[in-house]
Amino acid sequence: MSKIYQTPEEAKQDQQYLETLAELIYQLADDDLLISHRGSEWLGLAPHIEEDVAFSSITQDTMGHAAMYYQMLEELGFGKADDIAHLRKPEEYRNAALTERVNGQGHYKENPDYDWGYAIMRNYAYEVFKKARLDALENSSYAPLADTAAKIKREQFYHLYHWEVWIDQLSHSTEEAQNRLNAALKKTWEDVSSLFDLGSKGAKMVELGLIESVDVLKEKFISRIQAKIEGAGLEWPGEFKALETTGREGKHSQEFVDALNELNEVYKLDPQASW
Amino acid sequence: MVEKAEMVTTQEEQAKYNEFIAKIGRGEKIEADDWMPEDYRIQLIKLIAMHGLSEIMGAFPEKEWVPKTPTLKRKLSLMAKVQDEVGHGQLLIRVAEDLMKPLGKSREDIMSDLFSGKLKFHNVFHMETKSWADAALIGWLVDGAAIVTQKMLAHTSYAPYARALKRIILEERFHAYHGEDMVIALGDGTEMQREMMQDALNRWWPALLMFFGPPEEGGLKSNQEQNIRYKIRYKTNEELRQEFLDKYVPQIQALGLKVPDENIYYDEEKQKWVYTHADYTYLRDVIAKNQGPRSQNRLNLRKIGFENNAWVREALLKKQEEIS
């Protein structure tokens, strides 16, 4: 059994623990921030009004999760939550590549050519992964993180369920829908391994009891998602592709840099000001 | 024989009509399944569909700022707000759909009438947003103007619309507080923030005056008159605008902002605001024809969403057919 840290003050006493913990929370926060940012670009463009409302609600919850994690970093002494979310350099962000990908071609204000199939598959894969990760975090050695994970799971249950309903509704329908979902799944699979990267401090995270090993996360992920995909008559894409770049080490696409510039455009005008 | 049958029908219709007028005269409400005059139904469909579409199209100008919202806390509340607006649109379009059913029309018709320009959406949502302060102003004054109109419409003679409005107003009040809070932060903020806020107010002022529709100096337009007679509404455009000015001119001044109208003053004797009228030919010629600064762009966004997702609707339809 690893030692349990009950409070930020306790964690701050142990430099190595603190650094490893922070690295994990950055990953958690930045993943939710980016996927939620991409979700917010969809608003007004979803297949029907009801979905606009539902997807927006999920996006909000997810942004709320990011905010909780940034708040934890603030409590651990890493600066103001808003500064952490908005002002870091691109190479300081730790999100997985899958969460930063664009929704499709074009900008949300001008000619957005967004793909609903990709929205379903990318978000579904992310939520299955998120569920496995939250399950693991519930037993984390950092007690505030375990508590937060339990809270988030209550909302996240519905997010995961939402995307499953979409897959149920569209699978075995038209040939076009089936083709689009398969193509979207393939595209998602290009980046899916980015989720399972814990970065250079990964081994330490597991050793300190902060999270379960990547192998355990992967196994949980695959057992859930494979059953769904095959049950829906979609093509199981098989093995994950090896990672080319790793967001966990701060290597990001131009798409990410553009998203970040959008995200911090107003805040950067004057971070000292009250907005 | 035929003539006689028609006469009976006409007499019956007349009796029903008289009953209807007496009913709303007593302050009773009309339900979706009740008999109603055809022009009452048509007016309601137009009004409610336009209101619903305005809520949906109104999501766009604010949504433009959601990804850029400066703080996490504000981002969460703005996201919630925009979601509410789309939810209002959904609620209202459901009310309009029930009214359209006897005419054999559906939501698809509402959307295609929007795209063809047959159904309008509110003038403020044709305007361009240029800075974060615009998002704050929309929450504060556009929602404030909406509340003024909706408070009046909540007494409408058509019960399903009144019920929807009741819920909508509760949420709109929340939005107006939220907008006010954003505006206060900017108004009390740095020099740059205050300038940003004043600039937004200057830009939006004419659109806010136009929000309530043209003044009725040349007599009431037939629509307004008819709607008042049917108790769909009970105040004129100008009465609503005066209410808005009563409430917001003092608030604007209290925030240290300047109403962008050199000539505005309160006439104590007449108990009303005297102000420079906005250019209503702009409203008529540009906005009503969807030629406002962002009209085509925002309609296009809706259209892209509609067309790009055609495959989703087809798939859902097929699935539904299989189940039934």
Coordinates of C-alpha atoms in Angstrom, one line a residue:
Chain A
M1 CA 0.0 0.0 0.0
S2 CA 1.3 3.4 -0.9
K3 CA 1.1 6.3 1.5
I4 CA -2.1 8.3 1.4
Y5 CA -1.8 12.1 1.3
Q6 CA -4.9 13.7 2.7
T7 CA -4.4 17.4 1.9
P8 CA -2.5 19.7 -0.5
E9 CA -0.3 20.7 2.5
E10 CA 0.8 17.1 3.1
A11 CA 1.5 16.6 -0.6
K12 CA 3.6 19.8 -0.7
Q13 CA 5.9 18.3 2.0
D14 CA 7.1 15.6 -0.4
Q15 CA 8.7 17.2 -3.4
Q16 CA 8.9 14.1 -5.6
Y17 CA 5.3 13.2 -4.8
L18 CA 4.2 16.7 -5.6
E19 CA 5.9 16.9 -8.9
T20 CA 4.5 13.5 -10.0
L21 CA 1.0 14.4 -8.8
A22 CA 1.0 17.7 -10.6
E23 CA 2.1 16.0 -13.8
L24 CA -0.9 13.7 -13.6
I25 CA -3.3 16.5 -12.8
Y26 CA -2.1 18.6 -15.7
Q27 CA -2.9 15.6 -18.0
L28 CA -6.4 15.3 -16.5
A29 CA -7.1 19.0 -16.7
D30 CA -5.7 19.6 -20.2
D31 CA -7.5 16.6 -21.6
D32 CA -10.9 17.8 -20.4
L33 CA -10.1 21.4 -21.4
L34 CA -9.3 20.5 -25.0
I35 CA -12.1 18.0 -25.6
S36 CA -14.5 20.5 -24.1
H37 CA -13.1 23.3 -26.2
R38 CA -13.7 21.2 -29.3
G39 CA -17.2 20.4 -28.1
S40 CA -18.0 24.1 -27.6
E41 CA -17.1 24.7 -31.2
W42 CA -19.9 22.4 -32.2
L43 CA -22.7 24.4 -30.6
G44 CA -25.4 25.4 -33.1
L45 CA -24.1 22.8 -35.7
A46 CA -25.3 19.5 -34.2
P47 CA -27.7 17.3 -36.1
H48 CA -30.8 18.6 -34.3
I49 CA -31.7 21.1 -31.6
E50 CA -32.1 18.4 -29.0
E51 CA -28.6 17.3 -29.6
D52 CA -27.3 20.9 -29.5
V53 CA -28.7 21.1 -25.9
A54 CA -27.5 17.7 -24.8
F55 CA -23.9 18.0 -26.3
S56 CA -23.7 21.5 -24.8
S57 CA -24.6 20.1 -21.4
I58 CA -21.8 17.5 -21.7
T59 CA -19.3 20.1 -22.8
Q60 CA -20.2 22.2 -19.9
D61 CA -19.8 19.4 -17.4
T62 CA -16.5 18.5 -18.9
M63 CA -15.2 22.1 -18.7
G64 CA -16.4 22.0 -15.1
H65 CA -14.2 18.9 -14.6
A66 CA -11.2 20.7 -16.1
A67 CA -11.9 23.7 -13.8
M68 CA -11.9 21.3 -10.7
Y69 CA -8.5 20.0 -11.7
Y70 CA -7.0 23.5 -12.3
Q71 CA -8.3 24.4 -8.9
M72 CA -6.4 21.5 -7.4
L73 CA -3.3 22.7 -9.1
E74 CA -3.9 26.2 -7.6
E75 CA -4.2 24.6 -4.2
L76 CA -1.0 22.8 -4.7
G77 CA 0.8 26.1 -5.3
F78 CA 1.1 26.1 -9.1
G79 CA -0.4 29.6 -9.6
K80 CA -3.9 30.9 -10.3
A81 CA -6.3 28.4 -11.9
D82 CA -7.2 30.7 -14.7
D83 CA -3.5 31.5 -15.4
I84 CA -2.7 27.8 -15.5
A85 CA -5.6 27.2 -17.9
H86 CA -4.9 30.1 -20.2
L87 CA -1.3 31.4 -20.0
R88 CA 1.0 28.4 -20.4
K89 CA 3.2 28.0 -23.5
P90 CA 1.9 25.4 -25.9
E91 CA 4.7 23.0 -24.9
E92 CA 3.6 23.2 -21.3
Y93 CA 0.2 21.6 -22.0
R94 CA -0.1 17.9 -21.3
N95 CA -3.3 16.8 -23.2
A96 CA -3.4 13.8 -25.5
A97 CA -3.4 14.4 -29.2
L98 CA -6.9 12.9 -29.6
T99 CA -8.4 15.7 -27.5
E100 CA -6.9 18.5 -29.5
R101 CA -7.8 17.3 -33.1
V102 CA -10.1 19.7 -35.0
N103 CA -13.7 18.7 -35.5
G104 CA -13.3 18.9 -39.3
Q105 CA -12.2 21.5 -41.8
G106 CA -13.1 25.2 -41.5
H107 CA -13.6 27.5 -38.5
Y108 CA -16.6 27.4 -36.3
K109 CA -17.5 30.9 -37.5
E110 CA -17.0 30.4 -41.2
N111 CA -17.8 27.3 -43.2
P112 CA -17.3 24.6 -40.6
D113 CA -17.2 21.3 -42.3
Y114 CA -17.6 19.2 -39.2
D115 CA -18.1 15.4 -39.1
W116 CA -20.7 14.1 -36.7
G117 CA -19.4 10.6 -37.1
Y118 CA -16.0 11.7 -35.8
A119 CA -17.7 13.6 -33.0
I120 CA -19.4 10.4 -31.9
M121 CA -16.4 8.1 -32.1
R122 CA -13.8 10.5 -30.7
N123 CA -15.9 11.5 -27.8
Y124 CA -17.0 7.9 -27.2
A125 CA -13.4 6.6 -27.1
Y126 CA -12.5 9.5 -24.8
E127 CA -15.3 8.8 -22.4
V128 CA -14.6 5.1 -22.3
F129 CA -11.0 5.9 -21.5
K130 CA -12.0 8.6 -19.0
K131 CA -14.2 6.1 -17.2
A132 CA -11.4 3.6 -16.8
R133 CA -9.1 6.4 -15.6
L134 CA -11.7 7.8 -13.1
D135 CA -12.2 4.2 -11.8
A136 CA -8.4 4.1 -11.2
L137 CA -8.3 7.5 -9.6
E138 CA -10.9 6.7 -7.1
N139 CA -8.2 4.7 -5.3
S140 CA -5.6 7.3 -5.8
S141 CA -3.1 7.9 -3.0
Y142 CA -4.0 11.6 -3.2
A143 CA -7.2 11.7 -1.3
P144 CA -8.6 15.0 -2.8
L145 CA -8.1 13.5 -6.3
A146 CA -9.9 10.3 -5.3
D147 CA -12.8 12.4 -4.0
T148 CA -13.0 14.5 -7.1
A149 CA -12.9 11.4 -9.3
A150 CA -15.9 10.0 -7.4
K151 CA -17.8 13.3 -7.9
I152 CA -17.0 13.5 -11.6
K153 CA -18.0 9.9 -12.2
R154 CA -21.5 10.6 -11.3
E155 CA -21.8 13.0 -14.2
Q156 CA -19.6 11.2 -16.5
F157 CA -21.8 8.1 -16.5
Y158 CA -24.3 10.0 -18.6
H159 CA -21.7 11.3 -21.0
L160 CA -20.5 7.9 -21.8
Y161 CA -24.1 6.6 -22.1
H162 CA -25.0 9.5 -24.5
W163 CA -22.4 8.4 -27.1
E164 CA -23.4 4.8 -26.7
V165 CA -26.9 5.7 -27.6
W166 CA -25.7 7.5 -30.7
I167 CA -23.8 4.4 -31.8
D168 CA -26.9 2.3 -31.1
Q169 CA -29.1 4.6 -33.1
L170 CA -26.8 4.9 -36.1
S171 CA -25.5 1.4 -36.4
H172 CA -27.4 -1.1 -38.5
S173 CA -29.2 1.9 -40.2
T174 CA -28.1 3.1 -43.6
E175 CA -25.0 2.0 -45.4
E176 CA -23.7 5.6 -45.4
A177 CA -24.0 5.9 -41.6
Q178 CA -22.1 2.6 -41.2
N179 CA -19.4 3.7 -43.6
R180 CA -19.0 7.0 -41.8
L181 CA -18.8 5.5 -38.4
N182 CA -16.2 3.0 -39.6
A183 CA -14.2 5.8 -41.1
A184 CA -14.5 7.9 -38.0
L185 CA -13.4 5.0 -35.9
K186 CA -10.3 4.5 -38.0
K187 CA -9.5 8.2 -37.7
T188 CA -10.0 8.0 -33.9
W189 CA -7.7 5.0 -33.8
E190 CA -4.8 7.0 -35.3
D191 CA -4.6 8.9 -32.0
V192 CA -6.1 6.5 -29.5
S193 CA -2.8 5.5 -28.0
S194 CA -2.1 9.1 -27.1
L195 CA -4.7 8.7 -24.3
F196 CA -2.8 5.8 -22.7
D197 CA 0.5 7.6 -22.5
L198 CA 1.3 8.7 -19.0
G199 CA 4.4 10.6 -20.0
S200 CA 7.9 10.3 -18.6
K201 CA 6.7 10.3 -15.0
G202 CA 4.2 7.5 -15.7
A203 CA 6.0 4.7 -13.9
K204 CA 6.5 6.9 -10.9
M205 CA 2.7 7.8 -10.9
V206 CA 1.9 4.1 -10.6
E207 CA 4.6 3.4 -8.0
L208 CA 3.3 6.2 -5.8
G209 CA -0.2 4.8 -6.0
L210 CA -1.6 7.8 -7.9
I211 CA -3.1 5.8 -10.8
E212 CA -3.2 2.2 -12.1
S213 CA -0.8 1.1 -14.8
V214 CA -1.4 1.7 -18.5
D215 CA -1.9 -2.0 -19.0
V216 CA -4.8 -2.1 -16.6
L217 CA -6.4 1.0 -18.2
K218 CA -5.9 -0.4 -21.7
E219 CA -7.5 -3.7 -20.8
K220 CA -10.6 -2.1 -19.3
F221 CA -10.9 0.2 -22.2
I222 CA -10.7 -2.5 -24.8
S223 CA -13.1 -4.9 -23.1
R224 CA -15.8 -2.3 -23.1
I225 CA -15.2 -0.6 -26.4
Q226 CA -14.6 -3.8 -28.4
A227 CA -17.9 -5.3 -27.3
K228 CA -19.8 -2.2 -28.3
I229 CA -18.1 -1.8 -31.7
E230 CA -18.5 -5.4 -32.7
G231 CA -22.1 -5.5 -31.3
A232 CA -22.9 -2.5 -33.5
G233 CA -21.6 -4.4 -36.6
L234 CA -18.7 -2.0 -37.0
E235 CA -15.2 -2.9 -38.0
W236 CA -12.9 -3.4 -34.9
P237 CA -9.7 -1.5 -35.8
G238 CA -7.5 -3.7 -33.8
E239 CA -4.1 -2.7 -32.3
F240 CA -3.4 0.9 -31.4
K241 CA -0.9 2.6 -33.7
A242 CA 2.4 3.5 -32.1
L243 CA 2.8 7.0 -30.8
E244 CA 4.6 9.5 -33.1
T245 CA 4.4 12.5 -30.9
T246 CA 3.4 12.7 -27.3
G247 CA 1.2 15.5 -26.0
R248 CA 2.2 14.3 -22.5
E249 CA 5.7 15.7 -23.3
G250 CA 4.3 18.9 -24.6
K251 CA 4.5 18.0 -28.3
H252 CA 1.4 19.4 -30.0
S253 CA 0.0 20.0 -33.5
Q254 CA -0.5 23.4 -35.1
E255 CA -4.3 22.7 -34.6
F256 CA -3.6 22.8 -30.9
V257 CA -1.7 26.1 -31.1
D258 CA -4.6 27.7 -33.0
A259 CA -7.1 26.4 -30.4
L260 CA -5.0 27.8 -27.6
N261 CA -4.8 31.2 -29.3
E262 CA -8.6 31.1 -29.5
L263 CA -9.0 30.0 -25.9
N264 CA -6.8 32.7 -24.4
E265 CA -7.4 35.6 -26.8
V266 CA -9.5 37.7 -24.3
Y267 CA -7.8 36.6 -21.1
K268 CA -4.4 37.5 -22.5
L269 CA -5.4 41.1 -23.2
D270 CA -4.9 41.7 -19.5
P271 CA -4.5 38.7 -17.1
Q272 CA -4.3 41.0 -14.1
A273 CA -7.7 42.5 -14.9
S274 CA -10.9 41.1 -13.4
W275 CA -13.1 39.7 -16.2
Chain B
M1 CA -79.0 22.4 -51.0
V2 CA -75.3 23.2 -51.2
E3 CA -76.0 26.8 -50.5
K4 CA -78.0 26.0 -47.4
A5 CA -75.3 23.7 -46.0
E6 CA -72.7 26.5 -46.5
M7 CA -75.0 28.9 -44.7
V8 CA -75.2 26.5 -41.7
T9 CA -71.5 26.2 -41.6
T10 CA -71.0 29.9 -41.7
Q11 CA -73.5 30.4 -38.9
E12 CA -71.8 27.7 -36.9
E13 CA -68.4 29.3 -37.6
Q14 CA -69.8 32.6 -36.5
A15 CA -71.1 31.2 -33.3
K16 CA -67.8 29.5 -32.6
Y17 CA -66.0 32.8 -33.3
N18 CA -68.2 34.7 -31.0
E19 CA -67.7 32.2 -28.3
F20 CA -63.9 32.4 -28.8
I21 CA -64.0 36.2 -28.5
A22 CA -66.2 36.0 -25.4
K23 CA -63.8 33.4 -23.9
I24 CA -60.7 35.5 -24.3
G25 CA -62.7 38.5 -23.3
R26 CA -63.3 36.8 -19.9
G27 CA -59.5 36.3 -19.6
E28 CA -59.7 32.6 -20.3
K29 CA -57.0 30.9 -22.2
I30 CA -57.0 28.9 -25.4
E31 CA -55.5 25.4 -25.5
A32 CA -53.9 23.7 -28.5
D33 CA -57.0 21.5 -29.1
D34 CA -59.6 24.3 -28.7
W35 CA -61.3 25.8 -31.7
M36 CA -59.6 29.0 -32.8
P37 CA -60.0 31.4 -35.8
E38 CA -57.6 30.6 -38.6
D39 CA -56.0 34.1 -38.5
Y40 CA -55.4 33.6 -34.8
R41 CA -53.6 30.4 -35.5
I42 CA -51.6 31.9 -38.3
Q43 CA -50.5 34.9 -36.2
L44 CA -49.5 32.6 -33.4
I45 CA -47.5 30.3 -35.6
K46 CA -45.7 33.3 -37.1
L47 CA -45.0 34.8 -33.7
I48 CA -43.9 31.7 -31.9
A49 CA -41.9 30.2 -34.7
M50 CA -40.1 33.5 -35.0
H51 CA -39.5 33.7 -31.3
G52 CA -38.2 30.1 -31.4
L53 CA -35.9 30.7 -34.3
S54 CA -34.6 33.9 -32.7
E55 CA -33.6 31.9 -29.6
I56 CA -31.8 29.4 -31.8
M57 CA -30.2 31.9 -34.1
G58 CA -29.4 34.0 -31.0
A59 CA -27.1 31.3 -29.8
F60 CA -24.7 32.2 -32.6
P61 CA -23.5 35.7 -31.6
E62 CA -22.8 34.6 -28.1
K63 CA -21.5 31.2 -29.0
E64 CA -18.8 33.0 -31.0
W65 CA -17.4 34.0 -27.6
V66 CA -17.7 30.8 -25.7
P67 CA -14.4 29.4 -26.8
K68 CA -12.8 32.7 -26.0
T69 CA -14.5 33.4 -22.7
P70 CA -11.7 34.8 -20.5
T71 CA -12.1 32.8 -17.2
L72 CA -13.1 29.3 -16.4
K73 CA -16.0 30.5 -14.2
R74 CA -17.4 32.8 -16.9
K75 CA -16.9 30.1 -19.5
L76 CA -19.1 27.7 -17.5
S77 CA -21.9 30.3 -17.0
L78 CA -21.8 31.4 -20.6
M79 CA -22.0 27.9 -21.8
A80 CA -25.0 27.2 -19.6
K81 CA -26.6 30.4 -20.8
V82 CA -26.2 29.6 -24.5
Q83 CA -27.5 26.1 -23.8
D84 CA -30.6 27.6 -22.2
E85 CA -31.2 29.7 -25.2
V86 CA -31.2 26.7 -27.5
G87 CA -33.4 24.9 -25.0
H88 CA -35.9 27.8 -25.2
G89 CA -35.8 27.5 -29.0
Q90 CA -36.6 23.8 -28.7
L91 CA -39.5 24.5 -26.3
L92 CA -41.0 27.2 -28.5
I93 CA -40.7 25.3 -31.7
R94 CA -42.6 22.4 -30.0
V95 CA -45.4 24.9 -29.2
A96 CA -45.4 26.1 -32.8
E97 CA -45.4 22.5 -34.1
D98 CA -48.6 21.7 -32.3
L99 CA -50.2 24.7 -33.9
M100 CA -49.0 23.7 -37.3
K101 CA -50.1 20.1 -37.1
P102 CA -53.7 20.8 -38.4
L103 CA -52.1 22.5 -41.4
G104 CA -50.0 19.4 -42.2
K105 CA -46.8 21.2 -41.4
S106 CA -43.8 20.3 -39.2
R107 CA -40.5 21.4 -37.9
E108 CA -38.8 20.8 -41.3
D109 CA -41.1 23.5 -42.7
I110 CA -40.1 25.9 -40.0
M111 CA -36.4 25.3 -40.8
S112 CA -36.9 25.6 -44.6
D113 CA -38.9 28.8 -44.1
L114 CA -36.0 30.1 -42.1
F115 CA -33.6 29.3 -44.9
S116 CA -35.8 30.7 -47.6
G117 CA -36.3 33.9 -45.7
K118 CA -40.0 33.4 -45.2
L119 CA -39.6 33.3 -41.4
K120 CA -37.5 36.0 -39.8
F121 CA -35.4 36.0 -36.7
H122 CA -34.8 38.9 -34.4
N123 CA -32.9 41.9 -35.7
V124 CA -30.3 41.9 -32.9
F125 CA -29.0 38.5 -34.0
H126 CA -28.1 39.8 -37.4
M127 CA -25.5 42.0 -35.8
E128 CA -21.8 41.5 -35.7
T129 CA -19.9 40.9 -32.4
K130 CA -16.5 42.5 -32.2
S131 CA -15.2 42.1 -28.7
W132 CA -15.9 40.3 -25.4
A133 CA -17.9 43.3 -24.3
D134 CA -20.4 42.5 -26.9
A135 CA -21.1 39.1 -25.2
A136 CA -21.5 40.9 -21.9
L137 CA -23.9 43.5 -23.5
I138 CA -26.0 40.8 -25.1
G139 CA -26.4 39.1 -21.8
W140 CA -27.4 42.3 -20.1
L141 CA -29.3 44.5 -22.5
V142 CA -30.5 42.1 -25.2
D143 CA -31.8 39.7 -22.6
G144 CA -33.1 42.7 -20.7
A145 CA -35.1 43.8 -23.7
A146 CA -36.3 40.2 -24.2
I147 CA -37.6 40.1 -20.7
V148 CA -39.6 43.3 -21.2
T149 CA -41.3 41.8 -24.3
Q150 CA -41.7 38.3 -22.8
K151 CA -43.2 39.6 -19.5
M152 CA -46.0 41.1 -21.6
L153 CA -46.4 38.0 -23.8
A154 CA -46.6 35.8 -20.7
H155 CA -50.2 37.1 -20.4
T156 CA -51.0 35.9 -23.9
S157 CA -54.4 34.3 -24.5
Y158 CA -52.7 31.1 -25.9
A159 CA -52.0 28.9 -22.9
P160 CA -49.2 26.7 -24.2
Y161 CA -47.2 29.8 -25.2
A162 CA -47.9 31.4 -21.8
R163 CA -46.6 28.3 -20.0
A164 CA -43.5 28.2 -22.1
L165 CA -42.8 31.8 -21.5
K166 CA -43.2 31.5 -17.8
R167 CA -40.3 29.1 -17.7
I168 CA -38.3 31.0 -20.2
I169 CA -38.6 34.3 -18.2
L170 CA -37.3 32.6 -15.1
E171 CA -34.1 31.6 -16.9
E172 CA -33.8 34.9 -18.8
R173 CA -33.8 36.7 -15.5
F174 CA -30.8 34.6 -14.5
H175 CA -29.1 35.5 -17.8
A176 CA -29.7 39.1 -17.3
Y177 CA -28.1 39.0 -13.8
H178 CA -25.2 37.1 -15.4
G179 CA -24.9 39.7 -18.1
E180 CA -25.1 42.5 -15.6
D181 CA -22.3 40.8 -13.6
M182 CA -20.1 40.7 -16.7
V183 CA -20.9 44.3 -17.5
I184 CA -20.1 45.4 -14.0
A185 CA -16.7 43.7 -14.2
L186 CA -15.9 45.6 -17.4
G187 CA -17.4 48.9 -16.2
D188 CA -15.4 48.8 -13.0
G189 CA -12.4 47.4 -14.7
T190 CA -9.3 48.8 -16.3
E191 CA -9.4 51.7 -18.8
M192 CA -9.2 49.3 -21.6
Q193 CA -12.1 47.3 -20.3
R194 CA -14.3 50.4 -19.8
E195 CA -13.6 51.6 -23.3
M196 CA -14.4 48.1 -24.7
M197 CA -17.8 48.3 -22.8
Q198 CA -18.7 51.8 -24.0
D199 CA -17.7 50.9 -27.5
A200 CA -20.0 47.8 -27.4
L201 CA -22.9 50.0 -26.1
N202 CA -22.4 52.5 -28.9
R203 CA -22.4 49.8 -31.5
W204 CA -25.6 48.0 -30.1
W205 CA -27.7 51.0 -29.2
P206 CA -29.6 51.4 -32.5
A207 CA -30.2 47.6 -32.6
L208 CA -31.6 47.7 -29.0
L209 CA -34.1 50.5 -29.9
M210 CA -35.1 48.5 -33.0
F211 CA -35.6 45.4 -30.8
F212 CA -39.2 46.4 -30.1
G213 CA -40.1 47.1 -33.6
P214 CA -41.0 50.4 -35.4
P215 CA -42.9 53.1 -33.5
E216 CA -46.6 53.3 -34.4
E217 CA -46.7 57.0 -35.1
G218 CA -48.6 56.5 -38.3
G219 CA -51.2 54.3 -36.6
L220 CA -50.9 50.7 -35.6
K221 CA -49.8 48.2 -38.1
S222 CA -52.5 45.7 -38.8
N223 CA -50.5 42.8 -37.2
Q224 CA -50.1 44.6 -33.9
E225 CA -53.7 45.7 -33.9
Q226 CA -54.9 42.2 -34.6
N227 CA -52.6 40.7 -32.0
I228 CA -53.9 43.1 -29.4
R229 CA -57.5 42.4 -30.3
Y230 CA -56.8 38.7 -29.9
K231 CA -55.0 39.3 -26.7
I232 CA -51.9 37.7 -28.0
R233 CA -50.2 40.9 -26.8
Y234 CA -51.5 43.9 -25.0
K235 CA -48.8 46.6 -25.3
T236 CA -47.5 48.5 -28.3
N237 CA -43.9 48.5 -29.5
E238 CA -43.4 52.0 -28.2
E239 CA -44.8 51.2 -24.8
L240 CA -42.4 48.3 -24.5
R241 CA -39.5 50.5 -25.6
Q242 CA -40.4 53.1 -23.0
E243 CA -40.4 50.4 -20.4
F244 CA -36.9 49.3 -21.5
L245 CA -35.6 52.9 -21.4
D246 CA -37.2 53.4 -17.9
K247 CA -35.3 50.5 -16.6
Y248 CA -32.0 50.7 -18.3
V249 CA -31.0 54.3 -19.0
P250 CA -30.5 54.9 -15.2
Q251 CA -28.6 51.6 -14.9
I252 CA -26.3 52.5 -17.9
Q253 CA -25.6 55.9 -16.3
A254 CA -25.0 54.3 -12.8
L255 CA -22.3 52.2 -14.4
G256 CA -20.5 55.3 -15.6
L257 CA -21.4 54.5 -19.2
K258 CA -22.8 57.0 -21.6
V259 CA -26.1 56.5 -23.5
P260 CA -25.0 57.1 -27.1
D261 CA -27.7 59.6 -27.9
E262 CA -27.0 63.3 -27.4
N263 CA -30.7 64.1 -27.4
I264 CA -32.2 61.7 -25.0
Y265 CA -34.1 63.1 -22.0
Y266 CA -37.0 62.2 -19.8
D267 CA -40.1 64.4 -20.4
E268 CA -41.6 64.8 -16.9
E269 CA -44.8 66.2 -18.2
K270 CA -45.5 63.5 -20.7
Q271 CA -43.9 60.9 -18.5
K272 CA -41.9 59.4 -21.3
W273 CA -38.5 59.3 -22.9
V274 CA -37.7 61.5 -25.8
Y275 CA -34.9 60.0 -27.9
T276 CA -33.4 59.9 -31.4
H277 CA -35.1 57.2 -33.4
A278 CA -33.1 54.5 -35.0
D279 CA -33.2 54.2 -38.7
Y280 CA -36.1 51.9 -39.2
T281 CA -35.6 51.6 -42.9
Y282 CA -32.5 49.7 -42.0
L283 CA -34.7 47.3 -40.0
R284 CA -37.1 46.9 -42.9
D285 CA -34.8 46.8 -45.8
V286 CA -31.7 45.1 -44.5
I287 CA -32.7 42.9 -41.5
A288 CA -36.0 41.8 -42.8
K289 CA -34.4 40.7 -46.0
N290 CA -31.6 38.9 -44.2
Q291 CA -29.0 41.4 -45.4
G292 CA -27.7 42.5 -42.0
P293 CA -24.0 42.3 -41.3
R294 CA -24.1 38.7 -40.1
S295 CA -27.4 37.5 -41.4
Q296 CA -26.1 35.4 -44.2
N297 CA -23.2 34.1 -42.3
R298 CA -25.4 32.8 -39.4
L299 CA -28.0 31.4 -41.7
N300 CA -25.3 29.7 -43.5
L301 CA -24.0 28.1 -40.3
R302 CA -27.4 26.7 -39.7
K303 CA -27.7 25.5 -43.2
I304 CA -24.3 23.8 -43.1
G305 CA -25.3 22.1 -39.9
F306 CA -28.5 21.0 -41.6
E307 CA -26.9 19.7 -44.8
N308 CA -23.8 18.2 -43.3
N309 CA -26.0 16.1 -41.0
A310 CA -28.5 15.0 -43.6
W311 CA -27.0 11.5 -43.4
V312 CA -27.7 11.4 -39.7
R313 CA -31.4 12.3 -40.1
E314 CA -31.7 9.7 -42.9
A315 CA -30.1 7.1 -40.6
L316 CA -32.4 8.0 -37.7
L317 CA -35.4 7.9 -39.9
K318 CA -34.5 4.4 -41.3
K319 CA -33.9 3.1 -37.8
Q320 CA -37.2 4.5 -36.6
E321 CA -39.1 2.8 -39.5
E322 CA -37.5 -0.5 -38.7
I323 CA -38.6 -0.3 -35.1
S324 CA -42.2 0.6 -36.0

